[in-house]
Amino acid sequence: MANRRPVIAGNWKMFKTVSEAEDYAVKFLEEVKAVTDLDIILCAPFTALYPLKNELEESIVHLGAQNMASADQGAFTGEISAQMLLDVACTYVIIGHSERRELFGETDEEIAMKVQKALTSGLTPILCVGENLNVREEGKAAERVQGQVSRALSGLSTEDLSRVIVAYEPIWAIGTGKTASSKDAQEMCASIRATLSDLMGLASERVPILYGGSVKADNIAELMTEPDVDGALVGGASLDPIGFSKLIHNANPLVARVEGI
Ligand code: 13P
């Protein structure tokens, strides 16, 4: 990995009430308070963001949301704006998760608008891309993912692009227990970096690219040894505070290299 700071983000999806989130935060902070060598983000449901703001204040754990609207405000029933997220101390927002694309019909066009709105508002977008099993079996995974990246990000300045995180999440690996091999994850993250390089030149070397899809405490170290995998976006394995902190401790690429994993 070039000089990029690793990022481990948890995506809780539609799990945890306010009291469960508060209880999690207390246990989790105790386990990760000494972590200094990577960025930790918790992407929680909207209702848990405000209580988590209070729990995570002055801690090393950053707060993220799982979606946001591209509009500033208005008659958009059920939507949440960037300003509302900033108001509860969110600094990150997941955009274009495959569940949003597949279950809620989000298009590349909408995703591009959301990325732009996040950036102009001062939030760091975690742009998710990934292919389904059919596309992979047709040998078109790289082409699909490169298309998603360029449609979401083209037109942005190099300065804006430098503030984006990309997460490669193959749909067939999400929640299935079937992780991409570290070689496949590397190949796809490298092809994403090649697309970023077309958009922003050498500055693409500074963009964190995460892998997501059945990441666990026992496979993170191997994934992190790959040069273009800069961290992970973790679903199921982020739901238990002790298990997730173990995953974070195992993610340190230096430790993985020293142990020869
Ligand atoms: P799992 O880690 O549960 O496979 O989910 C991955 C994911 O979708 C994270 O955004």
PDB file of N, CA and C in Angstrom, residues 146-235:
ATOM      1  N   GLN A 146     -15.624  -0.116 -13.428  1.00  0.00           N
ATOM      2  CA  GLN A 146     -14.970   1.088 -13.953  1.00  0.00           C
ATOM      3  C   GLN A 146     -16.025   2.064 -14.483  1.00  0.00           C
ATOM      4  N   GLY A 147     -17.078   1.527 -15.112  1.00  0.00           N
ATOM      5  CA  GLY A 147     -18.169   2.372 -15.604  1.00  0.00           C
ATOM      6  C   GLY A 147     -18.882   3.065 -14.451  1.00  0.00           C
ATOM      7  N   GLN A 148     -19.138   2.309 -13.372  1.00  0.00           N
ATOM      8  CA  GLN A 148     -19.827   2.901 -12.203  1.00  0.00           C
ATOM      9  C   GLN A 148     -18.982   4.028 -11.611  1.00  0.00           C
ATOM     10  N   VAL A 149     -17.665   3.791 -11.524  1.00  0.00           N
ATOM     11  CA  VAL A 149     -16.782   4.822 -10.939  1.00  0.00           C
ATOM     12  C   VAL A 149     -16.781   6.060 -11.825  1.00  0.00           C
ATOM     13  N   SER A 150     -16.621   5.870 -13.132  1.00  0.00           N
ATOM     14  CA  SER A 150     -16.504   7.085 -13.939  1.00  0.00           C
ATOM     15  C   SER A 150     -17.832   7.822 -14.039  1.00  0.00           C
ATOM     16  N   ARG A 151     -18.951   7.094 -14.052  1.00  0.00           N
ATOM     17  CA  ARG A 151     -20.244   7.810 -14.107  1.00  0.00           C
ATOM     18  C   ARG A 151     -20.529   8.569 -12.808  1.00  0.00           C
ATOM     19  N   ALA A 152     -20.041   8.047 -11.688  1.00  0.00           N
ATOM     20  CA  ALA A 152     -20.291   8.737 -10.405  1.00  0.00           C
ATOM     21  C   ALA A 152     -19.359   9.928 -10.203  1.00  0.00           C
ATOM     22  N   LEU A 153     -18.176   9.861 -10.803  1.00  0.00           N
ATOM     23  CA  LEU A 153     -17.155  10.849 -10.422  1.00  0.00           C
ATOM     24  C   LEU A 153     -16.713  11.795 -11.540  1.00  0.00           C
ATOM     25  N   SER A 154     -17.101  11.521 -12.800  1.00  0.00           N
ATOM     26  CA  SER A 154     -16.547  12.388 -13.843  1.00  0.00           C
ATOM     27  C   SER A 154     -17.118  13.790 -13.704  1.00  0.00           C
ATOM     28  N   GLY A 155     -16.307  14.748 -14.031  1.00  0.00           N
ATOM     29  CA  GLY A 155     -16.756  16.142 -13.891  1.00  0.00           C
ATOM     30  C   GLY A 155     -16.304  16.772 -12.590  1.00  0.00           C
ATOM     31  N   LEU A 156     -15.810  15.977 -11.662  1.00  0.00           N
ATOM     32  CA  LEU A 156     -15.329  16.553 -10.389  1.00  0.00           C
ATOM     33  C   LEU A 156     -13.889  17.020 -10.543  1.00  0.00           C
ATOM     34  N   SER A 157     -13.529  18.042  -9.779  1.00  0.00           N
ATOM     35  CA  SER A 157     -12.147  18.533  -9.824  1.00  0.00           C
ATOM     36  C   SER A 157     -11.232  17.534  -9.116  1.00  0.00           C
ATOM     37  N   THR A 158      -9.944  17.624  -9.401  1.00  0.00           N
ATOM     38  CA  THR A 158      -8.977  16.741  -8.730  1.00  0.00           C
ATOM     39  C   THR A 158      -9.033  16.956  -7.227  1.00  0.00           C
ATOM     40  N   GLU A 159      -9.238  18.207  -6.828  1.00  0.00           N
ATOM     41  CA  GLU A 159      -9.320  18.510  -5.397  1.00  0.00           C
ATOM     42  C   GLU A 159     -10.502  17.768  -4.746  1.00  0.00           C
ATOM     43  N   ASP A 160     -11.658  17.803  -5.416  1.00  0.00           N
ATOM     44  CA  ASP A 160     -12.826  17.088  -4.887  1.00  0.00           C
ATOM     45  C   ASP A 160     -12.590  15.576  -4.904  1.00  0.00           C
ATOM     46  N   LEU A 161     -12.036  15.086  -6.012  1.00  0.00           N
ATOM     47  CA  LEU A 161     -11.803  13.641  -6.122  1.00  0.00           C
ATOM     48  C   LEU A 161     -10.871  13.144  -5.025  1.00  0.00           C
ATOM     49  N   SER A 162      -9.971  14.001  -4.588  1.00  0.00           N
ATOM     50  CA  SER A 162      -9.018  13.601  -3.533  1.00  0.00           C
ATOM     51  C   SER A 162      -9.712  13.396  -2.192  1.00  0.00           C
ATOM     52  N   ARG A 163     -10.977  13.825  -2.088  1.00  0.00           N
ATOM     53  CA  ARG A 163     -11.690  13.670  -0.810  1.00  0.00           C
ATOM     54  C   ARG A 163     -12.691  12.523  -0.828  1.00  0.00           C
ATOM     55  N   VAL A 164     -12.606  11.705  -1.892  1.00  0.00           N
ATOM     56  CA  VAL A 164     -13.559  10.595  -2.017  1.00  0.00           C
ATOM     57  C   VAL A 164     -12.911   9.295  -1.524  1.00  0.00           C
ATOM     58  N   ILE A 165     -13.732   8.408  -0.941  1.00  0.00           N
ATOM     59  CA  ILE A 165     -13.310   7.032  -0.669  1.00  0.00           C
ATOM     60  C   ILE A 165     -14.139   6.144  -1.591  1.00  0.00           C
ATOM     61  N   VAL A 166     -13.522   5.158  -2.197  1.00  0.00           N
ATOM     62  CA  VAL A 166     -14.277   4.212  -3.036  1.00  0.00           C
ATOM     63  C   VAL A 166     -14.294   2.861  -2.334  1.00  0.00           C
ATOM     64  N   ALA A 167     -15.443   2.202  -2.334  1.00  0.00           N
ATOM     65  CA  ALA A 167     -15.520   0.845  -1.759  1.00  0.00           C
ATOM     66  C   ALA A 167     -15.942  -0.123  -2.849  1.00  0.00           C
ATOM     67  N   TYR A 168     -15.093  -1.102  -3.114  1.00  0.00           N
ATOM     68  CA  TYR A 168     -15.433  -2.157  -4.065  1.00  0.00           C
ATOM     69  C   TYR A 168     -16.144  -3.277  -3.313  1.00  0.00           C
ATOM     70  N   GLU A 169     -17.438  -3.450  -3.615  1.00  0.00           N
ATOM     71  CA  GLU A 169     -18.223  -4.475  -2.923  1.00  0.00           C
ATOM     72  C   GLU A 169     -18.913  -5.367  -3.952  1.00  0.00           C
ATOM     73  N   PRO A 170     -18.306  -6.505  -4.295  1.00  0.00           N
ATOM     74  CA  PRO A 170     -18.975  -7.406  -5.242  1.00  0.00           C
ATOM     75  C   PRO A 170     -20.275  -7.923  -4.620  1.00  0.00           C
ATOM     76  N   ILE A 171     -21.371  -7.813  -5.361  1.00  0.00           N
ATOM     77  CA  ILE A 171     -22.691  -8.123  -4.791  1.00  0.00           C
ATOM     78  C   ILE A 171     -22.765  -9.583  -4.340  1.00  0.00           C
ATOM     79  N   TRP A 172     -22.099 -10.459  -5.071  1.00  0.00           N
ATOM     80  CA  TRP A 172     -22.129 -11.894  -4.738  1.00  0.00           C
ATOM     81  C   TRP A 172     -21.385 -12.200  -3.445  1.00  0.00           C
ATOM     82  N   ALA A 173     -20.634 -11.253  -2.932  1.00  0.00           N
ATOM     83  CA  ALA A 173     -19.879 -11.499  -1.689  1.00  0.00           C
ATOM     84  C   ALA A 173     -20.538 -10.860  -0.473  1.00  0.00           C
ATOM     85  N   ILE A 174     -21.592 -10.062  -0.701  1.00  0.00           N
ATOM     86  CA  ILE A 174     -22.208  -9.328   0.411  1.00  0.00           C
ATOM     87  C   ILE A 174     -23.161 -10.226   1.182  1.00  0.00           C
ATOM     88  N   GLY A 175     -22.837 -10.427   2.455  1.00  0.00           N
ATOM     89  CA  GLY A 175     -23.727 -11.198   3.332  1.00  0.00           C
ATOM     90  C   GLY A 175     -23.820 -12.670   2.985  1.00  0.00           C
ATOM     91  N   THR A 176     -22.921 -13.154   2.138  1.00  0.00           N
ATOM     92  CA  THR A 176     -23.000 -14.549   1.684  1.00  0.00           C
ATOM     93  C   THR A 176     -21.964 -15.437   2.359  1.00  0.00           C
ATOM     94  N   GLY A 177     -20.998 -14.838   3.037  1.00  0.00           N
ATOM     95  CA  GLY A 177     -19.909 -15.613   3.617  1.00  0.00           C
ATOM     96  C   GLY A 177     -18.857 -15.961   2.571  1.00  0.00           C
ATOM     97  N   LYS A 178     -19.090 -15.498   1.326  1.00  0.00           N
ATOM     98  CA  LYS A 178     -18.187 -15.823   0.214  1.00  0.00           C
ATOM     99  C   LYS A 178     -17.324 -14.587  -0.085  1.00  0.00           C
ATOM    100  N   THR A 179     -16.163 -14.491   0.527  1.00  0.00           N
ATOM    101  CA  THR A 179     -15.307 -13.316   0.310  1.00  0.00           C
ATOM    102  C   THR A 179     -14.597 -13.451  -1.040  1.00  0.00           C
ATOM    103  N   ALA A 180     -14.351 -12.334  -1.709  1.00  0.00           N
ATOM    104  CA  ALA A 180     -13.493 -12.390  -2.900  1.00  0.00           C
ATOM    105  C   ALA A 180     -12.101 -12.816  -2.435  1.00  0.00           C
ATOM    106  N   SER A 181     -11.376 -13.530  -3.277  1.00  0.00           N
ATOM    107  CA  SER A 181      -9.995 -13.856  -2.890  1.00  0.00           C
ATOM    108  C   SER A 181      -9.220 -12.543  -2.832  1.00  0.00           C
ATOM    109  N   SER A 182      -8.141 -12.553  -2.077  1.00  0.00           N
ATOM    110  CA  SER A 182      -7.402 -11.293  -1.979  1.00  0.00           C
ATOM    111  C   SER A 182      -6.841 -10.911  -3.350  1.00  0.00           C
ATOM    112  N   LYS A 183      -6.552 -11.904  -4.179  1.00  0.00           N
ATOM    113  CA  LYS A 183      -6.045 -11.620  -5.529  1.00  0.00           C
ATOM    114  C   LYS A 183      -7.136 -10.928  -6.372  1.00  0.00           C
ATOM    115  N   ASP A 184      -8.367 -11.448  -6.309  1.00  0.00           N
ATOM    116  CA  ASP A 184      -9.473 -10.812  -7.056  1.00  0.00           C
ATOM    117  C   ASP A 184      -9.757  -9.410  -6.530  1.00  0.00           C
ATOM    118  N   ALA A 185      -9.735  -9.263  -5.186  1.00  0.00           N
ATOM    119  CA  ALA A 185      -9.987  -7.934  -4.601  1.00  0.00           C
ATOM    120  C   ALA A 185      -8.923  -6.953  -5.088  1.00  0.00           C
ATOM    121  N   GLN A 186      -7.666  -7.396  -5.104  1.00  0.00           N
ATOM    122  CA  GLN A 186      -6.573  -6.546  -5.562  1.00  0.00           C
ATOM    123  C   GLN A 186      -6.766  -6.150  -7.029  1.00  0.00           C
ATOM    124  N   GLU A 187      -7.105  -7.140  -7.838  1.00  0.00           N
ATOM    125  CA  GLU A 187      -7.254  -6.879  -9.271  1.00  0.00           C
ATOM    126  C   GLU A 187      -8.337  -5.818  -9.516  1.00  0.00           C
ATOM    127  N   MET A 188      -9.456  -5.941  -8.798  1.00  0.00           N
ATOM    128  CA  MET A 188     -10.555  -4.996  -8.987  1.00  0.00           C
ATOM    129  C   MET A 188     -10.209  -3.617  -8.404  1.00  0.00           C
ATOM    130  N   CYS A 189      -9.561  -3.609  -7.242  1.00  0.00           N
ATOM    131  CA  CYS A 189      -9.198  -2.306  -6.650  1.00  0.00           C
ATOM    132  C   CYS A 189      -8.168  -1.611  -7.544  1.00  0.00           C
ATOM    133  N   ALA A 190      -7.274  -2.384  -8.164  1.00  0.00           N
ATOM    134  CA  ALA A 190      -6.286  -1.786  -9.073  1.00  0.00           C
ATOM    135  C   ALA A 190      -6.997  -1.233 -10.308  1.00  0.00           C
ATOM    136  N   SER A 191      -8.038  -1.921 -10.784  1.00  0.00           N
ATOM    137  CA  SER A 191      -8.705  -1.399 -11.980  1.00  0.00           C
ATOM    138  C   SER A 191      -9.504  -0.133 -11.624  1.00  0.00           C
ATOM    139  N   ILE A 192     -10.003  -0.066 -10.399  1.00  0.00           N
ATOM    140  CA  ILE A 192     -10.662   1.177  -9.953  1.00  0.00           C
ATOM    141  C   ILE A 192      -9.626   2.307  -9.890  1.00  0.00           C
ATOM    142  N   ARG A 193      -8.432   1.980  -9.384  1.00  0.00           N
ATOM    143  CA  ARG A 193      -7.406   3.032  -9.298  1.00  0.00           C
ATOM    144  C   ARG A 193      -6.993   3.501 -10.700  1.00  0.00           C
ATOM    145  N   ALA A 194      -7.007   2.578 -11.662  1.00  0.00           N
ATOM    146  CA  ALA A 194      -6.653   2.976 -13.040  1.00  0.00           C
ATOM    147  C   ALA A 194      -7.697   3.975 -13.565  1.00  0.00           C
ATOM    148  N   THR A 195      -8.970   3.732 -13.253  1.00  0.00           N
ATOM    149  CA  THR A 195     -10.028   4.666 -13.677  1.00  0.00           C
ATOM    150  C   THR A 195      -9.852   6.012 -12.976  1.00  0.00           C
ATOM    151  N   LEU A 196      -9.532   5.956 -11.693  1.00  0.00           N
ATOM    152  CA  LEU A 196      -9.300   7.212 -10.954  1.00  0.00           C
ATOM    153  C   LEU A 196      -8.118   7.954 -11.566  1.00  0.00           C
ATOM    154  N   SER A 197      -7.130   7.216 -11.991  1.00  0.00           N
ATOM    155  CA  SER A 197      -5.944   7.840 -12.582  1.00  0.00           C
ATOM    156  C   SER A 197      -6.316   8.553 -13.884  1.00  0.00           C
ATOM    157  N   ASP A 198      -7.237   7.958 -14.665  1.00  0.00           N
ATOM    158  CA  ASP A 198      -7.701   8.645 -15.883  1.00  0.00           C
ATOM    159  C   ASP A 198      -8.397   9.957 -15.529  1.00  0.00           C
ATOM    160  N   LEU A 199      -9.083   9.976 -14.373  1.00  0.00           N
ATOM    161  CA  LEU A 199      -9.843  11.174 -13.986  1.00  0.00           C
ATOM    162  C   LEU A 199      -8.988  12.233 -13.302  1.00  0.00           C
ATOM    163  N   MET A 200      -7.942  11.792 -12.580  1.00  0.00           N
ATOM    164  CA  MET A 200      -7.245  12.751 -11.718  1.00  0.00           C
ATOM    165  C   MET A 200      -5.721  12.589 -11.723  1.00  0.00           C
ATOM    166  N   GLY A 201      -5.211  11.741 -12.604  1.00  0.00           N
ATOM    167  CA  GLY A 201      -3.756  11.570 -12.710  1.00  0.00           C
ATOM    168  C   GLY A 201      -3.157  10.957 -11.462  1.00  0.00           C
ATOM    169  N   LEU A 202      -1.960  11.405 -11.145  1.00  0.00           N
ATOM    170  CA  LEU A 202      -1.195  10.796 -10.048  1.00  0.00           C
ATOM    171  C   LEU A 202      -1.861  10.913  -8.684  1.00  0.00           C
ATOM    172  N   ALA A 203      -2.748  11.897  -8.550  1.00  0.00           N
ATOM    173  CA  ALA A 203      -3.427  12.087  -7.259  1.00  0.00           C
ATOM    174  C   ALA A 203      -4.268  10.868  -6.892  1.00  0.00           C
ATOM    175  N   SER A 204      -4.552  10.009  -7.880  1.00  0.00           N
ATOM    176  CA  SER A 204      -5.327   8.789  -7.605  1.00  0.00           C
ATOM    177  C   SER A 204      -4.611   7.893  -6.598  1.00  0.00           C
ATOM    178  N   GLU A 205      -3.318   8.060  -6.492  1.00  0.00           N
ATOM    179  CA  GLU A 205      -2.542   7.266  -5.527  1.00  0.00           C
ATOM    180  C   GLU A 205      -2.915   7.584  -4.083  1.00  0.00           C
ATOM    181  N   ARG A 206      -3.599   8.717  -3.889  1.00  0.00           N
ATOM    182  CA  ARG A 206      -3.946   9.102  -2.510  1.00  0.00           C
ATOM    183  C   ARG A 206      -5.356   8.672  -2.106  1.00  0.00           C
ATOM    184  N   VAL A 207      -6.143   8.156  -3.063  1.00  0.00           N
ATOM    185  CA  VAL A 207      -7.545   7.821  -2.752  1.00  0.00           C
ATOM    186  C   VAL A 207      -7.632   6.448  -2.076  1.00  0.00           C
ATOM    187  N   PRO A 208      -8.249   6.369  -0.891  1.00  0.00           N
ATOM    188  CA  PRO A 208      -8.417   5.059  -0.267  1.00  0.00           C
ATOM    189  C   PRO A 208      -9.458   4.225  -1.023  1.00  0.00           C
ATOM    190  N   ILE A 209      -9.103   2.995  -1.329  1.00  0.00           N
ATOM    191  CA  ILE A 209     -10.051   2.065  -1.960  1.00  0.00           C
ATOM    192  C   ILE A 209     -10.237   0.888  -1.004  1.00  0.00           C
ATOM    193  N   LEU A 210     -11.497   0.686  -0.598  1.00  0.00           N
ATOM    194  CA  LEU A 210     -11.812  -0.353   0.383  1.00  0.00           C
ATOM    195  C   LEU A 210     -12.409  -1.565  -0.321  1.00  0.00           C
ATOM    196  N   TYR A 211     -12.284  -2.705   0.313  1.00  0.00           N
ATOM    197  CA  TYR A 211     -12.984  -3.903  -0.155  1.00  0.00           C
ATOM    198  C   TYR A 211     -14.132  -4.182   0.819  1.00  0.00           C
ATOM    199  N   GLY A 212     -15.271  -4.623   0.315  1.00  0.00           N
ATOM    200  CA  GLY A 212     -16.380  -5.025   1.187  1.00  0.00           C
ATOM    201  C   GLY A 212     -17.061  -6.266   0.647  1.00  0.00           C
ATOM    202  N   GLY A 213     -17.474  -7.132   1.544  1.00  0.00           N
ATOM    203  CA  GLY A 213     -18.165  -8.371   1.147  1.00  0.00           C
ATOM    204  C   GLY A 213     -17.652  -9.520   1.996  1.00  0.00           C
ATOM    205  N   SER A 214     -18.396  -9.832   3.091  1.00  0.00           N
ATOM    206  CA  SER A 214     -18.029 -10.934   3.988  1.00  0.00           C
ATOM    207  C   SER A 214     -16.617 -10.787   4.572  1.00  0.00           C
ATOM    208  N   VAL A 215     -16.243  -9.549   4.883  1.00  0.00           N
ATOM    209  CA  VAL A 215     -14.968  -9.345   5.585  1.00  0.00           C
ATOM    210  C   VAL A 215     -15.169  -9.732   7.050  1.00  0.00           C
ATOM    211  N   LYS A 216     -14.188 -10.460   7.578  1.00  0.00           N
ATOM    212  CA  LYS A 216     -14.273 -10.957   8.955  1.00  0.00           C
ATOM    213  C   LYS A 216     -12.933 -10.736   9.658  1.00  0.00           C
ATOM    214  N   ALA A 217     -12.933 -10.965  10.963  1.00  0.00           N
ATOM    215  CA  ALA A 217     -11.679 -10.786  11.712  1.00  0.00           C
ATOM    216  C   ALA A 217     -10.579 -11.711  11.188  1.00  0.00           C
ATOM    217  N   ASP A 218     -10.978 -12.860  10.639  1.00  0.00           N
ATOM    218  CA  ASP A 218      -9.932 -13.799  10.225  1.00  0.00           C
ATOM    219  C   ASP A 218      -9.550 -13.716   8.738  1.00  0.00           C
ATOM    220  N   ASN A 219     -10.160 -12.818   7.965  1.00  0.00           N
ATOM    221  CA  ASN A 219      -9.663 -12.676   6.578  1.00  0.00           C
ATOM    222  C   ASN A 219      -9.179 -11.263   6.248  1.00  0.00           C
ATOM    223  N   ILE A 220      -9.323 -10.343   7.204  1.00  0.00           N
ATOM    224  CA  ILE A 220      -8.947  -8.954   6.923  1.00  0.00           C
ATOM    225  C   ILE A 220      -7.433  -8.793   6.698  1.00  0.00           C
ATOM    226  N   ALA A 221      -6.626  -9.505   7.480  1.00  0.00           N
ATOM    227  CA  ALA A 221      -5.172  -9.292   7.384  1.00  0.00           C
ATOM    228  C   ALA A 221      -4.664  -9.653   5.990  1.00  0.00           C
ATOM    229  N   GLU A 222      -5.164 -10.743   5.456  1.00  0.00           N
ATOM    230  CA  GLU A 222      -4.694 -11.157   4.137  1.00  0.00           C
ATOM    231  C   GLU A 222      -5.124 -10.132   3.070  1.00  0.00           C
ATOM    232  N   LEU A 223      -6.367  -9.654   3.168  1.00  0.00           N
ATOM    233  CA  LEU A 223      -6.834  -8.643   2.207  1.00  0.00           C
ATOM    234  C   LEU A 223      -5.956  -7.397   2.266  1.00  0.00           C
ATOM    235  N   MET A 224      -5.579  -7.023   3.484  1.00  0.00           N
ATOM    236  CA  MET A 224      -4.816  -5.778   3.679  1.00  0.00           C
ATOM    237  C   MET A 224      -3.368  -5.871   3.182  1.00  0.00           C
ATOM    238  N   THR A 225      -2.894  -7.063   2.893  1.00  0.00           N
ATOM    239  CA  THR A 225      -1.523  -7.162   2.367  1.00  0.00           C
ATOM    240  C   THR A 225      -1.476  -6.756   0.891  1.00  0.00           C
ATOM    241  N   GLU A 226      -2.647  -6.649   0.257  1.00  0.00           N
ATOM    242  CA  GLU A 226      -2.666  -6.294  -1.173  1.00  0.00           C
ATOM    243  C   GLU A 226      -2.401  -4.801  -1.350  1.00  0.00           C
ATOM    244  N   PRO A 227      -1.602  -4.449  -2.357  1.00  0.00           N
ATOM    245  CA  PRO A 227      -1.157  -3.053  -2.468  1.00  0.00           C
ATOM    246  C   PRO A 227      -2.263  -2.019  -2.719  1.00  0.00           C
ATOM    247  N   ASP A 228      -3.368  -2.424  -3.387  1.00  0.00           N
ATOM    248  CA  ASP A 228      -4.421  -1.433  -3.670  1.00  0.00           C
ATOM    249  C   ASP A 228      -5.637  -1.572  -2.771  1.00  0.00           C
ATOM    250  N   VAL A 229      -5.584  -2.482  -1.795  1.00  0.00           N
ATOM    251  CA  VAL A 229      -6.696  -2.616  -0.840  1.00  0.00           C
ATOM    252  C   VAL A 229      -6.314  -1.828   0.411  1.00  0.00           C
ATOM    253  N   ASP A 230      -7.014  -0.717   0.630  1.00  0.00           N
ATOM    254  CA  ASP A 230      -6.610   0.192   1.712  1.00  0.00           C
ATOM    255  C   ASP A 230      -7.471   0.060   2.952  1.00  0.00           C
ATOM    256  N   GLY A 231      -8.326  -0.946   2.976  1.00  0.00           N
ATOM    257  CA  GLY A 231      -9.179  -1.110   4.142  1.00  0.00           C
ATOM    258  C   GLY A 231     -10.438  -1.858   3.751  1.00  0.00           C
ATOM    259  N   ALA A 232     -11.466  -1.756   4.605  1.00  0.00           N
ATOM    260  CA  ALA A 232     -12.673  -2.549   4.351  1.00  0.00           C
ATOM    261  C   ALA A 232     -13.929  -1.807   4.770  1.00  0.00           C
ATOM    262  N   LEU A 233     -15.012  -2.124   4.082  1.00  0.00           N
ATOM    263  CA  LEU A 233     -16.353  -1.707   4.490  1.00  0.00           C
ATOM    264  C   LEU A 233     -17.045  -2.996   4.952  1.00  0.00           C
ATOM    265  N   VAL A 234     -17.397  -3.023   6.226  1.00  0.00           N
ATOM    266  CA  VAL A 234     -17.785  -4.277   6.883  1.00  0.00           C
ATOM    267  C   VAL A 234     -19.251  -4.217   7.296  1.00  0.00           C
ATOM    268  N   GLY A 235     -20.034  -5.207   6.870  1.00  0.00           N
ATOM    269  CA  GLY A 235     -21.440  -5.259   7.255  1.00  0.00           C
ATOM    270  C   GLY A 235     -21.626  -6.089   8.507  1.00  0.00           C
TER     271      GLY A 235
END
